[in-house]
Amino acid sequence: MTAVQSNSASMFQGGFADPVFNAQLVFRQIMDALARPGRVAEFNGLANPPAPLSPTVASIAATLFDHDTNVWLDPALARNEQVAGWLTFNTSAPLTREPLDADFAILLDSGSLPLLESFSQGTQEYPDRSTTLILQIASLTGGRKLCLTGPGIRDVDNSAPNGLPDHFFDQWASNGLRFPRGVDVLLAAPDGVIGLPRTVKIALGES
Amino acid sequence: MYVAVKGGEAAISNAHKLLADRRRGDRSVPAMHIEQIIEQLGLAVDRIMSEGSLYDRELAALAFKQARGDMIEAIFLLRAYRTTLPRFGYSNPIDTGAMLIERRISATYKDLPGGQLLGPTFDYTHRLLDPELMGSDAVEEPQTREGNDARTPRVSEILAHEGLIEDDGDLPDDHQTGDLTREPMEFPMTRDVRLQALSRADEGFLLALGYSTQRGFARSHPFAGEIRIGEVDIEIDVPELGFAVSLGRIRVTECQMINQFKGSAKSPPQFTRGYGLVFGQSERKAMAMSLVDRTLRATELGEDLTAPAQDEEFVISHSDNVQATGFVEHLKLPHYVDFQAELDLVRRMRAEYEQTHDGETPDDDGLEAAQ
Amino acid sequence: MNTHTQLATYNFAYLDEQTKRMIRRAILKAIAIPGYQVPFASREMPMPYGWGTGGVQVTASVLGPDDTLKVIDQGADDTTNAVSIRAFFQKVANVAVTTRTADATIIQTRHRIPEETLNEGQILVYQVPIPEPLRFLEPRETETRKMHALEEYGLMHVKLYEDIARNGHIATTYAYPVKVEGRYVMDPSPTPKFDNPKMHKSQALQLFGAGREKRIYAIPPYTDVISLDFEDHPFEVQSFEEPCALCAACDVYLDEVILDDLGGRMFVCSDTDHCEKRRADGHVGPLAGETAETAP
């Protein structure tokens, strides 16, 4: 666990005002996002973390993290004592430096997104023991048009999240080949969450 | 006329009122106090605490009363309550070597440091019903002697001096003690989790399995190295203080079974151990547990797997009486949707059968064959 | 007894938040790997194992104050265990309840899928006794886990084919195994195979909870759920020769009701809400005039 060294107020504030019902509401939105990939699940950021962590990501963290989940932060975020301290204080989740040990990973800087393969993929026997990545991006709209297909999608979904690097799509295709192993991704933006479970296939639409 | 059954809610409520009435019984007989159960039915309370995995005599006695004396129902009540309790921390391992001993016997040595101490036991009582207990039940004060604060070494420590018995098992430094109630079960298990499962397992189930090993289904040549019953301190580390503080004492029963072991490619011939530890005074359970713990180490010790008591998945998956009773008893829930599906199939297969057998009934068929 | 007079104050929906988080994480994995059984640290519930503890834990973890809950057992809202589970959630979550399929946001079920097509936004929670479809062919978890890992389902096909060789058709009538999204063979819980086609590309999210066996699995909406079969012996569902005696519905699953000890019987909808709705809409079955209701 990272030692909390600074006593800045923001580190100890900004958790859920109503932990039971806020967590339930956010969970249902996350569940819906993963069950219906591409569909934007909306919730007003109920948590208020120190910048640059977004309220959306913080709400997901407050809903799913606890002392049983290892959390990996991208290097820039890990260096940010305010953010690391906020997560530790508000969720009790131990932070890990080893992506292979992570149950969850938070990435703000999608430009330096590590290989998806460097996170835990689960095993063939226990494919559930894999990392869930939370990517904080600029917006869930206005990006390149995508064609999502797979379980949870009736025909095809044409989301256009803004802020995913180009190499993400090649990596995502490789991730799909590892099924049932593989990572799942939550795209978190101020306007909500899009879920990308490992089953979803992404083709690039016209740019 | 078809009469649809409605009003399950009223039926359930009425049934529960009747249950409460039967639990109370004849109102002219005084109601039992919880204190009476704790004081006079202590071994029932101990078993409920042990298999309920919660050390609280008052609640165990309440569960016993509420369950009308049905042990498994009482254990279930305690478990369902336990699961709602928050966790404040984890205590240090108890030290049974430092136990305040009430009973301590060894079958392997005539005398030993710390001595043999019979304590409150049914052993050597003649099992003759005592008509005195029908009445007022006046009991003499027992004789006691001054407690001895000295540490009483365990028989396993005595044998260890000669190197004739295996060491306490080693776990890797980074091993975190498992928690059966917080993590999904996975086979093969580590021994710590397996011992947790055995400690809360059904006494009758472990007794039968332990007995089976004595009758040759994975014989393990056991000797009761030591059984001890008494109170131990529960201590918890307080980081702010830098030392451990005592939260109180609990009574436990510990059994170390000593088993002959011929040795293997990895280990020299030596004695091995089976371990039993349960809440309260529950010698039968601790002994059966240590027998089963030893046979479940068959794979670890390179022994042939031949008997049910050696089969970890079989033993552990079926040892929990709360799970077992739930699933056995769920058969009384309605199953008429599945039964309808089976009715339809059996009728269809029966019709096909009769067609191919030219309308003969199966009995005629059998008769012809016999003739 | 003074220390324990106030034994416990329970959290919303009974489970503590740490337990809910653990179950919620398992549900998300289950959705991401359709048909795969996610192990979870099932808790002791205040009702017996085998009586819906898995379903209850799943429902308690997704349920919120704005939900409307329906609970059915054998298709009926008024069977005793359904009544008991519904009352539990009314007590611990003060949640709105309904018997109407269309009005429910969460439906917890044992042994049936409602006749009415479920919609987007609805969640169907199944109570599962034995989640492992291969369990009766191979009792060991260590073995069945390998079989799923290697996608080695030959044993299941051999079993079904033996049925055909012996009886001329597959002799499994309920808990009929399905393949989810072309990968995992899954147990649909002991629903009659009549209900299997309703799972295929359902608009609703389907969640499965097995408390005693400590497994959660899921089928997202619009997911392929194919009942196992053979080219020369395609999967087929039960059909009934007569319509519901009360509402005249065809193409629904019927309960056989014994009327007397002389062989008199009638068939009525197992889905009580569907039947009531049809009767309210004016559908009349052959015996509709000869019914009454009573308390048990």
XYZ file of C-alpha atoms in Angstrom, chain B residues 1-12 14 16 34-35 38 51-53 56-59 62 66 73 75-86 179-188 200 311-314 317-318 320-349 352, chain C residues 1-4 7-8 10 14 16 18-19 22 39-51 73-76 78-81 83-84 86-87 90 110-112 129-130 135 139-142 167 169-174 190-193 212 214-215 236 238-240 246 253-257 259 265-268 270 272 276 290-296:
174
model
C -63.861 -28.330 -10.237
C -60.294 -26.981 -10.306
C -59.286 -25.092 -7.197
C -56.161 -22.954 -7.621
C -54.089 -22.681 -4.461
C -53.502 -19.062 -3.487
C -52.383 -17.187 -0.415
C -48.956 -18.669 0.228
C -48.118 -15.697 2.400
C -50.869 -16.389 4.933
C -49.990 -20.069 4.952
C -46.341 -19.347 5.688
C -49.597 -19.422 10.059
C -44.472 -20.063 11.588
C -30.294 -18.968 27.824
C -28.063 -19.189 30.923
C -25.026 -22.309 28.402
C -19.584 -25.833 13.252
C -21.147 -22.389 13.184
C -17.595 -20.923 13.160
C -20.211 -16.797 21.198
C -21.833 -19.041 23.771
C -24.786 -16.789 24.342
C -25.736 -16.658 20.665
C -30.033 -18.771 21.670
C -34.715 -21.169 18.688
C -30.640 -25.731 12.285
C -25.543 -24.109 13.380
C -27.252 -22.617 10.331
C -28.734 -19.785 12.412
C -25.342 -18.944 13.825
C -23.641 -19.065 10.419
C -26.238 -16.806 8.839
C -25.626 -14.295 11.612
C -21.853 -14.638 11.453
C -21.744 -13.774 7.787
C -23.182 -10.310 8.503
C -20.518 -9.382 11.033
C -17.862 -6.831 10.089
C -10.158 -17.809 4.311
C -12.780 -20.343 3.390
C -15.580 -17.898 4.079
C -14.175 -15.123 1.926
C -12.662 -16.878 -1.080
C -14.162 -19.367 -3.496
C -12.963 -22.914 -2.908
C -10.417 -24.315 -5.268
C -9.006 -27.834 -5.500
C -6.412 -28.985 -4.653
C -16.380 -26.468 10.706
C -10.259 -37.851 -1.634
C -10.032 -34.157 -0.876
C -12.663 -32.973 -3.310
C -15.102 -35.642 -2.149
C -17.259 -30.753 -0.881
C -19.610 -32.835 1.244
C -20.482 -28.878 5.406
C -23.782 -29.779 7.020
C -25.415 -26.429 6.313
C -24.807 -26.900 2.603
C -25.766 -30.553 2.706
C -28.993 -30.080 4.588
C -30.045 -27.246 2.309
C -29.602 -29.224 -0.843
C -31.066 -32.472 0.464
C -34.062 -30.625 1.868
C -34.572 -28.510 -1.231
C -36.083 -31.624 -2.795
C -39.275 -30.750 -0.936
C -39.637 -27.543 -2.912
C -41.965 -27.801 -5.889
C -40.392 -29.466 -8.894
C -43.529 -29.942 -10.929
C -42.226 -28.153 -13.991
C -39.325 -30.593 -14.356
C -41.534 -33.475 -13.299
C -44.004 -32.554 -16.042
C -41.157 -32.702 -18.544
C -40.201 -36.159 -17.276
C -43.832 -37.364 -17.243
C -44.152 -36.391 -20.856
C -40.962 -38.232 -21.764
C -41.780 -41.399 -19.869
C -45.271 -41.499 -21.414
C -43.770 -41.068 -24.849
C -41.100 -43.719 -24.311
C -42.979 -46.299 -28.199
C -28.752 -10.963 27.072
C -28.367 -7.207 27.089
C -25.355 -7.266 24.783
C -27.371 -8.908 22.045
C -28.701 -8.479 17.221
C -28.079 -6.903 13.893
C -28.839 -5.199 8.191
C -29.109 -7.568 3.411
C -22.769 -5.858 3.347
C -17.877 -5.594 0.670
C -19.835 -8.703 -0.264
C -17.193 -9.029 -4.623
C -16.201 -18.716 -8.839
C -17.332 -16.364 -6.096
C -17.162 -16.408 -2.307
C -20.819 -17.156 -1.763
C -22.076 -16.114 1.646
C -24.305 -17.901 4.086
C -27.746 -16.465 3.592
C -30.665 -16.507 5.980
C -32.336 -19.155 3.815
C -31.024 -22.652 3.121
C -28.559 -23.524 0.397
C -30.519 -25.046 -2.466
C -33.427 -22.681 -1.898
C -40.965 -20.471 -8.785
C -42.234 -23.032 -11.304
C -43.565 -20.081 -13.282
C -45.859 -18.970 -10.463
C -47.592 -17.545 -5.418
C -45.568 -20.690 -4.748
C -44.332 -20.658 -1.161
C -40.629 -20.188 -1.847
C -43.522 -15.727 -1.703
C -40.786 -16.143 0.871
C -40.242 -11.765 -2.396
C -41.091 -11.032 1.241
C -39.580 -6.317 0.646
C -36.584 -20.913 -10.359
C -37.250 -23.460 -13.132
C -39.037 -21.252 -15.702
C -28.670 -25.786 -8.047
C -25.843 -27.448 -10.019
C -21.203 -32.642 -13.360
C -18.250 -35.410 -10.673
C -14.825 -33.842 -10.153
C -14.458 -30.082 -10.403
C -10.752 -30.497 -11.154
C -34.395 -44.485 -26.995
C -34.309 -39.544 -29.056
C -32.507 -37.445 -26.477
C -33.875 -38.264 -23.023
C -33.023 -34.940 -21.372
C -36.124 -32.898 -20.748
C -34.954 -30.182 -18.394
C -33.507 -26.935 -14.354
C -35.847 -25.110 -16.699
C -37.762 -27.358 -19.086
C -36.081 -27.527 -22.489
C -23.975 -23.568 -2.588
C -20.350 -20.737 -5.445
C -20.642 -19.879 -9.129
C -36.996 -29.911 -30.357
C -42.052 -30.252 -25.729
C -45.467 -29.636 -27.209
C -48.810 -30.092 -25.538
C -58.186 -21.685 -18.303
C -45.677 -24.655 -20.989
C -48.456 -26.346 -19.047
C -48.745 -27.898 -15.593
C -50.682 -31.092 -15.308
C -53.255 -30.785 -12.546
C -58.538 -33.411 -10.557
C -56.706 -34.136 -15.196
C -56.383 -30.793 -16.797
C -53.515 -28.734 -18.164
C -53.044 -25.109 -17.150
C -47.341 -22.829 -15.564
C -49.559 -17.729 -13.762
C -54.151 -14.203 -15.747
C -65.191 -24.327 -13.267
C -62.425 -22.865 -11.176
C -62.087 -21.291 -7.778
C -59.283 -20.229 -5.520
C -58.372 -21.274 -2.017
C -55.650 -20.852 0.531
C -53.527 -23.892 1.368
